[in-house]
Every structure is written in C-alpha cells, then in structure tokens.
Short mmCIF file of C-alpha atoms in Angstrom, two decimals:
data_model
loop_
_atom_site.label_atom_id
_atom_site.label_comp_id
_atom_site.label_asym_id
_atom_site.label_seq_id
_atom_site.Cartn_x
_atom_site.Cartn_y
_atom_site.Cartn_z
CA UNK A 1 -53.97 34.12 -23.17
CA UNK A 2 -53.31 30.78 -21.40
CA UNK A 3 -55.84 28.26 -20.52
CA UNK A 4 -56.83 27.89 -16.78
CA UNK A 5 -55.04 25.02 -15.10
CA UNK A 6 -57.30 22.00 -14.61
CA UNK A 7 -57.66 20.63 -11.14
CA UNK A 8 -56.97 16.89 -11.14
CA UNK A 9 -57.94 15.17 -7.94
CA UNK A 10 -56.24 11.89 -7.22
CA UNK A 11 -57.36 9.60 -4.48
CA UNK A 12 -57.07 5.99 -3.42
CA UNK A 13 -60.28 4.04 -3.52
CA UNK A 14 -59.37 0.98 -1.42
CA UNK A 15 -62.82 -0.60 -1.84
CA UNK A 16 -62.16 -0.77 -5.59
CA UNK A 17 -58.50 -1.46 -5.18
CA UNK A 18 -57.49 1.42 -7.38
CA UNK A 19 -56.30 4.98 -7.47
CA UNK A 20 -58.64 7.32 -9.29
CA UNK A 21 -58.12 10.58 -11.11
CA UNK A 22 -61.12 12.98 -11.33
CA UNK A 23 -61.51 16.25 -13.14
CA UNK A 24 -64.44 18.40 -12.10
CA UNK A 25 -65.95 15.28 -10.40
CA UNK A 26 -65.78 13.07 -13.56
CA UNK A 27 -63.66 9.89 -13.45
CA UNK A 28 -60.78 10.63 -15.89
CA UNK A 29 -58.73 7.41 -15.21
CA UNK A 30 -57.70 4.82 -12.69
CA UNK A 31 -54.75 2.64 -11.76
CA UNK A 32 -55.81 -0.85 -10.46
CA UNK A 33 -53.63 -2.49 -7.89
CA UNK A 34 -53.40 -5.63 -5.74
CA UNK A 35 -51.68 -5.69 -2.33
CA UNK A 36 -49.87 -8.68 -1.04
CA UNK A 37 -47.05 -9.18 1.53
CA UNK A 38 -45.98 -5.53 1.61
CA UNK A 39 -45.99 -5.28 -2.21
CA UNK A 40 -48.44 -3.38 -4.35
CA UNK A 41 -48.77 -4.70 -7.89
CA UNK A 42 -50.15 -2.15 -10.38
CA UNK A 43 -51.97 -4.39 -12.91
CA UNK A 44 -53.82 -1.97 -15.13
CA UNK A 45 -54.02 1.80 -15.85
CA UNK A 46 -56.62 3.39 -17.95
CA UNK A 47 -57.40 6.92 -18.97
CA UNK A 48 -60.69 7.93 -20.52
CA UNK A 49 -59.90 8.94 -24.14
CA UNK A 50 -61.82 12.24 -23.64
CA UNK A 51 -59.14 13.22 -20.99
CA UNK A 52 -56.18 11.98 -23.04
CA UNK A 53 -53.19 14.23 -23.77
CA UNK A 54 -53.52 16.34 -20.59
CA UNK A 55 -50.95 14.41 -18.51
CA UNK A 56 -53.66 12.83 -16.34
CA UNK A 57 -52.04 9.39 -16.54
CA UNK A 58 -48.66 10.68 -15.53
CA UNK A 59 -50.02 12.47 -12.55
CA UNK A 60 -52.27 9.61 -11.51
CA UNK A 61 -49.45 7.09 -11.57
CA UNK A 62 -46.92 9.31 -9.94
CA UNK A 63 -49.27 10.11 -7.04
CA UNK A 64 -50.21 6.47 -6.70
CA UNK A 65 -46.60 5.44 -6.54
CA UNK A 66 -45.78 8.19 -3.96
CA UNK A 67 -48.72 7.04 -1.84
CA UNK A 68 -47.48 3.41 -2.07
CA UNK A 69 -44.01 4.35 -0.93
CA UNK A 70 -45.49 6.46 1.88
CA UNK A 71 -47.38 3.41 3.05
CA UNK A 72 -44.17 1.49 3.31
CA UNK A 73 -45.07 -0.82 0.40
CA UNK A 74 -42.80 -1.84 -2.53
CA UNK A 75 -43.92 -1.41 -6.13
CA UNK A 76 -44.49 -4.23 -8.57
CA UNK A 77 -45.16 -2.69 -11.94
CA UNK A 78 -47.21 -5.00 -14.24
CA UNK A 79 -48.88 -2.55 -16.64
CA UNK A 80 -46.66 -0.87 -19.23
CA UNK A 81 -47.62 2.60 -18.10
CA UNK A 82 -46.45 1.95 -14.51
CA UNK A 83 -43.33 0.13 -15.72
CA UNK A 84 -42.26 3.35 -17.59
CA UNK A 85 -43.08 5.71 -14.70
CA UNK A 86 -41.57 3.58 -12.04
CA UNK A 87 -38.17 3.74 -13.76
CA UNK A 88 -37.81 7.34 -12.65
CA UNK A 89 -35.22 7.92 -9.96
CA UNK A 90 -37.82 8.96 -7.38
CA UNK A 91 -39.44 5.46 -7.66
CA UNK A 92 -36.75 3.07 -8.86
CA UNK A 93 -35.32 2.09 -5.50
CA UNK A 94 -38.83 0.90 -4.36
CA UNK A 95 -39.48 -1.42 -7.30
CA UNK A 96 -39.37 -5.15 -7.05
CA UNK A 97 -39.22 -7.51 -10.02
#
C-alpha cells in the first residue's frame, strides 16, 4: 500500500524576499533571494530537518527558478543547492555568473 502524496505548496513571499514551501500549512523550507538589475540572486536555501528527504528542496528551488524565468529575470546562483539545480538544461540558459 503506497503512502498518500503530500501536497507541497510553493509561493513567492516578496515581502520576505524568498520563496516558501509549505506542507499542510507548516513552513517546510525557503529560498532567499535578492533582485537587482533584472537578475535574481539566490543566496540561501534551507529545509526544516523534519521535512528532509522528501524532495521538498528540489521542488522549492525548481519552482522558484521557473517563476524567476517567467518574470523575465536571469538567475544568479549563490547557494550550493541552487548552483546544483540551476545546472539542469531547463534552467542553464538563464544563469549568469
């Protein structure tokens, strides 16, 4: 019998300059960013250890990168997690060094 799929909600919180991942309303993680001159620098990503190992970080960063591209911004990865995810073909053309 398989486990029910968790619903991870990911949303931009511009007041806090971060994307947030929530599971059942609880903050599971976030990706901090700074915008400047059409570039969004992702400076820190953190997942609550109690939500670790569920793919929350990957979903959070992927959705944050997609939203950034949709806004017409370039990606400047500064935290190691975003560096790794932004290397994917889907995102690589939008990365600045």
